[in-house]
Amino acid sequence: MEKLEFTLPACAAPASRGFTQSFALCGVVASGNLEVLVGAGAAASVCEISVTTSARGFAPIWQALLSEFAAQNPAGGTRIAINDMGATPAVVSLRLGQALCEYLGAER
Amino acid sequence: MNAALPGAFTPAPSFFEATARQRVQQLLDAGSWREFLPPPTLASSPHLAALDMPGAFDDGVIIGAGLLGAKAVLVAAQEGRFMGGAVGEIHGAKIVGLLRRALAEKPAAVLLLVDSGGVRLHEANAGLIAVSEIMRAVLAARAARIAVLALIGGSCGAFGGMAIVCSLCSAVLMSEEGRLGLSGPEVIETVMGFEEFDARDRALVWRVTGGKHRYLMGDSADLVEDSSAAFRQGVLDCLGSQDTAPATLASLRATQKGLRARMTRFSSCRDGSEVWAGLGISAPQDVPLLERDALIGLKKGLPA
C-alpha cells in the first residue's frame, strides 16, 4: 500500500453552483475500482488530494493524472480523498469527474 | 439522482446491480435519507491498514434513518462490492449502534440490506465478535417488539455469520437473485469435496440457496422481483402483517421441532429440485424458470 499527498493549483468552483451537499462519494473500493470522496478544502485556489492505493510505485502517473484533472476542472477549494484498489487511469478520471459533478450539484 | 433525458429509456432500477447507497435512496421516500457517521467521520479499518490494504471510508456499510411509506425506519445497507460485504470491526459496530439506537427511537422497523459473505477473515477475532454482537443486538431489538427485517437481493447473498443474523430477524425478504445459506458454495466444496457440492454449477447453487428455494421452504416470508420498488412494497406488506410479539420458549421449541422434522424429511435429497418434489410440486424442473407471481401461486396451492 502507498499513501500519496498532492496540493495542486486549480480554478475555484463558480460561486453560482451552490453546494448541495457537504460531501460526495463515488465508486467502491473493489478490484480495478476506487472510491472518491470530495469535500470542502482550505484554500479556493488549490485542490488537495490524498490517495491511498494498493498498487505501489505509480506516484508519477498519479501526479500526471491528478495535475491534469485539477487544471481542467473547477476543483479549487475542494479536498479529495481516494481509496484505490488498482484502478486504471481511465477509471480514476471517470470517478473524479463523477464525484466532482455530484459535489458541485451539476447535471451530468 | 439525476433527471433522465427526455424520451430516454429508463429501466426499473435493479436492486441486485445497485450499490448500497443507491439501494437506500431507491428504497426510501425521496429525500428522507439521513446517514449516520457519513464519510469521512470514521477512520478506515485499522486491521486492513495493518495488512497494507486500503480500506473504505464507510467500512463497507452505511447506516442511517429515513421514511418508508411515511413510517420511520432505521436502515443498514452493506456494500457487497467492498470485500464481499464482509463484516469487520467498524462495519459491525455501525450495525450494532444502529440496532441499539432502535431501542431508544422505536422506529416502525429496522431494515438490514444484507449483501455479505459473512465475517471479514482479515479481522479475525474482532470480526467474529462484531458478528456475534450484531446477533445479540437483533435479539434485543426484537425483544423490545421492534421489527427487524432482512432484505436479501445482492450479489453476495447472505452467508456465514450474516446468514445467522438474517435467520434471527423478524422476517426475511428475498428476490430470486438473493441467496441465503450458512456455508457458502466454495466453502462446502473446499471442505467436503467436489463430489459433495460443485460450486461452479451456478444453477445448482441457486436451487439450494436461492430466493425461490428459500421462499418455498418458508425461510423467506416473501419473494419479490429484483427491483428496489418491489422490495419497498415487500417491506410495506410485511410491516402491515408483522407480528412483533417476541419469541417465547414454547414458540422456539415448536420451531426447533419443525426444523428437525424438515431435516429428517429431506435428508436424502441431493438437490433443491428433489426437495421441491418432496413438497408436492409435480414439475420441479420448471421452478427455476417460473415467474415470481406464478411461483407465489404455486406455493399457495401446495399441501400444508
JSON list of C-alpha atoms in Angstrom, two decimals, chain A:
[
{"chain": "A", "resi": 1, "resn": "MET", "atom": "CA", "xyz": [0.00, 0.00, 0.00]},
{"chain": "A", "resi": 2, "resn": "GLU", "atom": "CA", "xyz": [1.17, 3.53, -0.70]},
{"chain": "A", "resi": 3, "resn": "LYS", "atom": "CA", "xyz": [-0.09, 6.88, 0.58]},
{"chain": "A", "resi": 4, "resn": "LEU", "atom": "CA", "xyz": [0.35, 9.95, -1.61]},
{"chain": "A", "resi": 5, "resn": "GLU", "atom": "CA", "xyz": [-0.46, 13.62, -0.97]},
{"chain": "A", "resi": 6, "resn": "PHE", "atom": "CA", "xyz": [-0.88, 16.32, -3.60]},
{"chain": "A", "resi": 7, "resn": "THR", "atom": "CA", "xyz": [-1.66, 20.03, -3.42]},
{"chain": "A", "resi": 8, "resn": "LEU", "atom": "CA", "xyz": [-2.42, 21.20, -6.95]},
{"chain": "A", "resi": 9, "resn": "PRO", "atom": "CA", "xyz": [-3.29, 24.63, -8.39]},
{"chain": "A", "resi": 10, "resn": "ALA", "atom": "CA", "xyz": [-6.90, 24.70, -9.64]},
{"chain": "A", "resi": 11, "resn": "CYS", "atom": "CA", "xyz": [-9.61, 27.16, -10.69]},
{"chain": "A", "resi": 12, "resn": "ALA", "atom": "CA", "xyz": [-12.14, 27.91, -7.98]},
{"chain": "A", "resi": 13, "resn": "ALA", "atom": "CA", "xyz": [-15.58, 26.38, -8.46]},
{"chain": "A", "resi": 14, "resn": "PRO", "atom": "CA", "xyz": [-18.05, 29.06, -9.64]},
{"chain": "A", "resi": 15, "resn": "ALA", "atom": "CA", "xyz": [-19.99, 30.51, -6.72]},
{"chain": "A", "resi": 16, "resn": "SER", "atom": "CA", "xyz": [-23.22, 30.24, -8.73]},
{"chain": "A", "resi": 17, "resn": "ARG", "atom": "CA", "xyz": [-23.09, 26.47, -8.29]},
{"chain": "A", "resi": 18, "resn": "GLY", "atom": "CA", "xyz": [-24.29, 26.37, -4.71]},
{"chain": "A", "resi": 19, "resn": "PHE", "atom": "CA", "xyz": [-23.01, 23.33, -2.85]},
{"chain": "A", "resi": 20, "resn": "THR", "atom": "CA", "xyz": [-25.96, 21.00, -2.48]},
{"chain": "A", "resi": 21, "resn": "GLN", "atom": "CA", "xyz": [-24.23, 18.67, -0.07]},
{"chain": "A", "resi": 22, "resn": "SER", "atom": "CA", "xyz": [-21.35, 18.57, 2.38]},
{"chain": "A", "resi": 23, "resn": "PHE", "atom": "CA", "xyz": [-19.63, 15.71, 0.56]},
{"chain": "A", "resi": 24, "resn": "ALA", "atom": "CA", "xyz": [-19.94, 13.46, -2.48]},
{"chain": "A", "resi": 25, "resn": "LEU", "atom": "CA", "xyz": [-18.79, 9.86, -2.68]},
{"chain": "A", "resi": 26, "resn": "CYS", "atom": "CA", "xyz": [-18.45, 7.87, -5.89]},
{"chain": "A", "resi": 27, "resn": "GLY", "atom": "CA", "xyz": [-17.25, 4.35, -6.58]},
{"chain": "A", "resi": 28, "resn": "VAL", "atom": "CA", "xyz": [-16.46, 1.35, -4.40]},
{"chain": "A", "resi": 29, "resn": "VAL", "atom": "CA", "xyz": [-13.10, 0.00, -3.24]},
{"chain": "A", "resi": 30, "resn": "ALA", "atom": "CA", "xyz": [-13.07, -3.17, -5.33]},
{"chain": "A", "resi": 31, "resn": "SER", "atom": "CA", "xyz": [-10.63, -4.80, -7.75]},
{"chain": "A", "resi": 32, "resn": "GLY", "atom": "CA", "xyz": [-9.88, -2.32, -10.55]},
{"chain": "A", "resi": 33, "resn": "ASN", "atom": "CA", "xyz": [-12.08, 0.30, -8.92]},
{"chain": "A", "resi": 34, "resn": "LEU", "atom": "CA", "xyz": [-11.74, 3.11, -6.38]},
{"chain": "A", "resi": 35, "resn": "GLU", "atom": "CA", "xyz": [-13.79, 5.43, -4.22]},
{"chain": "A", "resi": 36, "resn": "VAL", "atom": "CA", "xyz": [-13.51, 9.20, -4.44]},
{"chain": "A", "resi": 37, "resn": "LEU", "atom": "CA", "xyz": [-14.67, 11.43, -1.61]},
{"chain": "A", "resi": 38, "resn": "VAL", "atom": "CA", "xyz": [-14.99, 15.16, -2.34]},
{"chain": "A", "resi": 39, "resn": "GLY", "atom": "CA", "xyz": [-15.45, 17.75, 0.40]},
{"chain": "A", "resi": 40, "resn": "ALA", "atom": "CA", "xyz": [-14.59, 21.35, 1.17]},
{"chain": "A", "resi": 41, "resn": "GLY", "atom": "CA", "xyz": [-10.90, 22.26, 1.19]},
{"chain": "A", "resi": 42, "resn": "ALA", "atom": "CA", "xyz": [-8.91, 25.01, 2.86]},
{"chain": "A", "resi": 43, "resn": "ALA", "atom": "CA", "xyz": [-7.97, 27.37, 0.03]},
{"chain": "A", "resi": 44, "resn": "ALA", "atom": "CA", "xyz": [-10.03, 28.34, -3.05]},
{"chain": "A", "resi": 45, "resn": "SER", "atom": "CA", "xyz": [-7.00, 28.30, -5.37]},
{"chain": "A", "resi": 46, "resn": "VAL", "atom": "CA", "xyz": [-5.89, 24.73, -4.74]},
{"chain": "A", "resi": 47, "resn": "CYS", "atom": "CA", "xyz": [-7.21, 21.20, -4.79]},
{"chain": "A", "resi": 48, "resn": "GLU", "atom": "CA", "xyz": [-5.82, 18.96, -2.06]},
{"chain": "A", "resi": 49, "resn": "ILE", "atom": "CA", "xyz": [-5.80, 15.27, -2.89]},
{"chain": "A", "resi": 50, "resn": "SER", "atom": "CA", "xyz": [-4.78, 12.33, -0.72]},
{"chain": "A", "resi": 51, "resn": "VAL", "atom": "CA", "xyz": [-4.52, 8.88, -2.27]},
{"chain": "A", "resi": 52, "resn": "THR", "atom": "CA", "xyz": [-4.33, 5.50, -0.56]},
{"chain": "A", "resi": 53, "resn": "THR", "atom": "CA", "xyz": [-3.58, 2.86, -3.19]},
{"chain": "A", "resi": 54, "resn": "SER", "atom": "CA", "xyz": [-2.90, -0.86, -3.12]},
{"chain": "A", "resi": 55, "resn": "ALA", "atom": "CA", "xyz": [-0.51, -0.52, -6.07]},
{"chain": "A", "resi": 56, "resn": "ARG", "atom": "CA", "xyz": [2.99, 0.71, -5.21]},
{"chain": "A", "resi": 57, "resn": "GLY", "atom": "CA", "xyz": [5.25, 2.70, -7.49]},
{"chain": "A", "resi": 58, "resn": "PHE", "atom": "CA", "xyz": [2.72, 4.67, -9.50]},
{"chain": "A", "resi": 59, "resn": "ALA", "atom": "CA", "xyz": [3.28, 8.11, -7.93]},
{"chain": "A", "resi": 60, "resn": "PRO", "atom": "CA", "xyz": [4.40, 9.75, -11.25]},
{"chain": "A", "resi": 61, "resn": "ILE", "atom": "CA", "xyz": [1.25, 8.54, -13.00]},
{"chain": "A", "resi": 62, "resn": "TRP", "atom": "CA", "xyz": [-0.98, 9.81, -10.16]},
{"chain": "A", "resi": 63, "resn": "GLN", "atom": "CA", "xyz": [0.88, 13.14, -10.31]},
{"chain": "A", "resi": 64, "resn": "ALA", "atom": "CA", "xyz": [0.29, 13.48, -14.07]},
{"chain": "A", "resi": 65, "resn": "LEU", "atom": "CA", "xyz": [-3.35, 12.41, -13.97]},
{"chain": "A", "resi": 66, "resn": "LEU", "atom": "CA", "xyz": [-4.34, 14.49, -10.93]},
{"chain": "A", "resi": 67, "resn": "SER", "atom": "CA", "xyz": [-2.50, 17.60, -12.21]},
{"chain": "A", "resi": 68, "resn": "GLU", "atom": "CA", "xyz": [-4.44, 17.40, -15.45]},
{"chain": "A", "resi": 69, "resn": "PHE", "atom": "CA", "xyz": [-7.70, 16.90, -13.56]},
{"chain": "A", "resi": 70, "resn": "ALA", "atom": "CA", "xyz": [-7.05, 19.90, -11.31]},
{"chain": "A", "resi": 71, "resn": "ALA", "atom": "CA", "xyz": [-6.03, 22.09, -14.28]},
{"chain": "A", "resi": 72, "resn": "GLN", "atom": "CA", "xyz": [-9.08, 21.25, -16.40]},
{"chain": "A", "resi": 73, "resn": "ASN", "atom": "CA", "xyz": [-11.87, 21.19, -13.80]},
{"chain": "A", "resi": 74, "resn": "PRO", "atom": "CA", "xyz": [-13.25, 23.73, -11.30]},
{"chain": "A", "resi": 75, "resn": "ALA", "atom": "CA", "xyz": [-11.75, 21.72, -8.45]},
{"chain": "A", "resi": 76, "resn": "GLY", "atom": "CA", "xyz": [-10.37, 24.68, -6.47]},
{"chain": "A", "resi": 77, "resn": "GLY", "atom": "CA", "xyz": [-11.47, 24.83, -2.86]},
{"chain": "A", "resi": 78, "resn": "THR", "atom": "CA", "xyz": [-12.05, 21.09, -2.66]},
{"chain": "A", "resi": 79, "resn": "ARG", "atom": "CA", "xyz": [-10.36, 18.37, -0.69]},
{"chain": "A", "resi": 80, "resn": "ILE", "atom": "CA", "xyz": [-10.41, 14.95, -2.34]},
{"chain": "A", "resi": 81, "resn": "ALA", "atom": "CA", "xyz": [-9.63, 11.63, -0.68]},
{"chain": "A", "resi": 82, "resn": "ILE", "atom": "CA", "xyz": [-9.19, 8.44, -2.67]},
{"chain": "A", "resi": 83, "resn": "ASN", "atom": "CA", "xyz": [-9.11, 4.76, -1.68]},
{"chain": "A", "resi": 84, "resn": "ASP", "atom": "CA", "xyz": [-7.85, 2.81, -4.67]},
{"chain": "A", "resi": 85, "resn": "MET", "atom": "CA", "xyz": [-7.59, -0.88, -5.42]},
{"chain": "A", "resi": 86, "resn": "GLY", "atom": "CA", "xyz": [-5.69, -0.90, -8.69]},
{"chain": "A", "resi": 87, "resn": "ALA", "atom": "CA", "xyz": [-8.00, 1.19, -10.88]},
{"chain": "A", "resi": 88, "resn": "THR", "atom": "CA", "xyz": [-6.69, 2.10, -14.35]},
{"chain": "A", "resi": 89, "resn": "PRO", "atom": "CA", "xyz": [-6.10, 5.82, -15.13]},
{"chain": "A", "resi": 90, "resn": "ALA", "atom": "CA", "xyz": [-9.27, 5.94, -17.27]},
{"chain": "A", "resi": 91, "resn": "VAL", "atom": "CA", "xyz": [-11.40, 4.70, -14.38]},
{"chain": "A", "resi": 92, "resn": "VAL", "atom": "CA", "xyz": [-9.73, 7.17, -12.00]},
{"chain": "A", "resi": 93, "resn": "SER", "atom": "CA", "xyz": [-10.53, 10.09, -14.34]},
{"chain": "A", "resi": 94, "resn": "LEU", "atom": "CA", "xyz": [-14.12, 8.92, -14.71]},
{"chain": "A", "resi": 95, "resn": "ARG", "atom": "CA", "xyz": [-14.68, 8.67, -10.95]},
{"chain": "A", "resi": 96, "resn": "LEU", "atom": "CA", "xyz": [-13.02, 12.03, -10.27]},
{"chain": "A", "resi": 97, "resn": "GLY", "atom": "CA", "xyz": [-15.30, 13.73, -12.80]},
{"chain": "A", "resi": 98, "resn": "GLN", "atom": "CA", "xyz": [-18.34, 11.93, -11.46]},
{"chain": "A", "resi": 99, "resn": "ALA", "atom": "CA", "xyz": [-17.61, 12.84, -7.83]},
{"chain": "A", "resi": 100, "resn": "LEU", "atom": "CA", "xyz": [-16.82, 16.49, -8.58]},
{"chain": "A", "resi": 101, "resn": "CYS", "atom": "CA", "xyz": [-20.02, 16.85, -10.65]},
{"chain": "A", "resi": 102, "resn": "GLU", "atom": "CA", "xyz": [-22.08, 15.39, -7.83]},
{"chain": "A", "resi": 103, "resn": "TYR", "atom": "CA", "xyz": [-20.37, 17.60, -5.26]},
{"chain": "A", "resi": 104, "resn": "LEU", "atom": "CA", "xyz": [-20.95, 20.75, -7.29]},
{"chain": "A", "resi": 105, "resn": "GLY", "atom": "CA", "xyz": [-24.56, 19.77, -7.87]},
{"chain": "A", "resi": 106, "resn": "ALA", "atom": "CA", "xyz": [-24.05, 19.94, -11.60]},
{"chain": "A", "resi": 107, "resn": "GLU", "atom": "CA", "xyz": [-26.01, 17.99, -14.14]},
{"chain": "A", "resi": 108, "resn": "ARG", "atom": "CA", "xyz": [-24.03, 15.32, -15.91]}
]
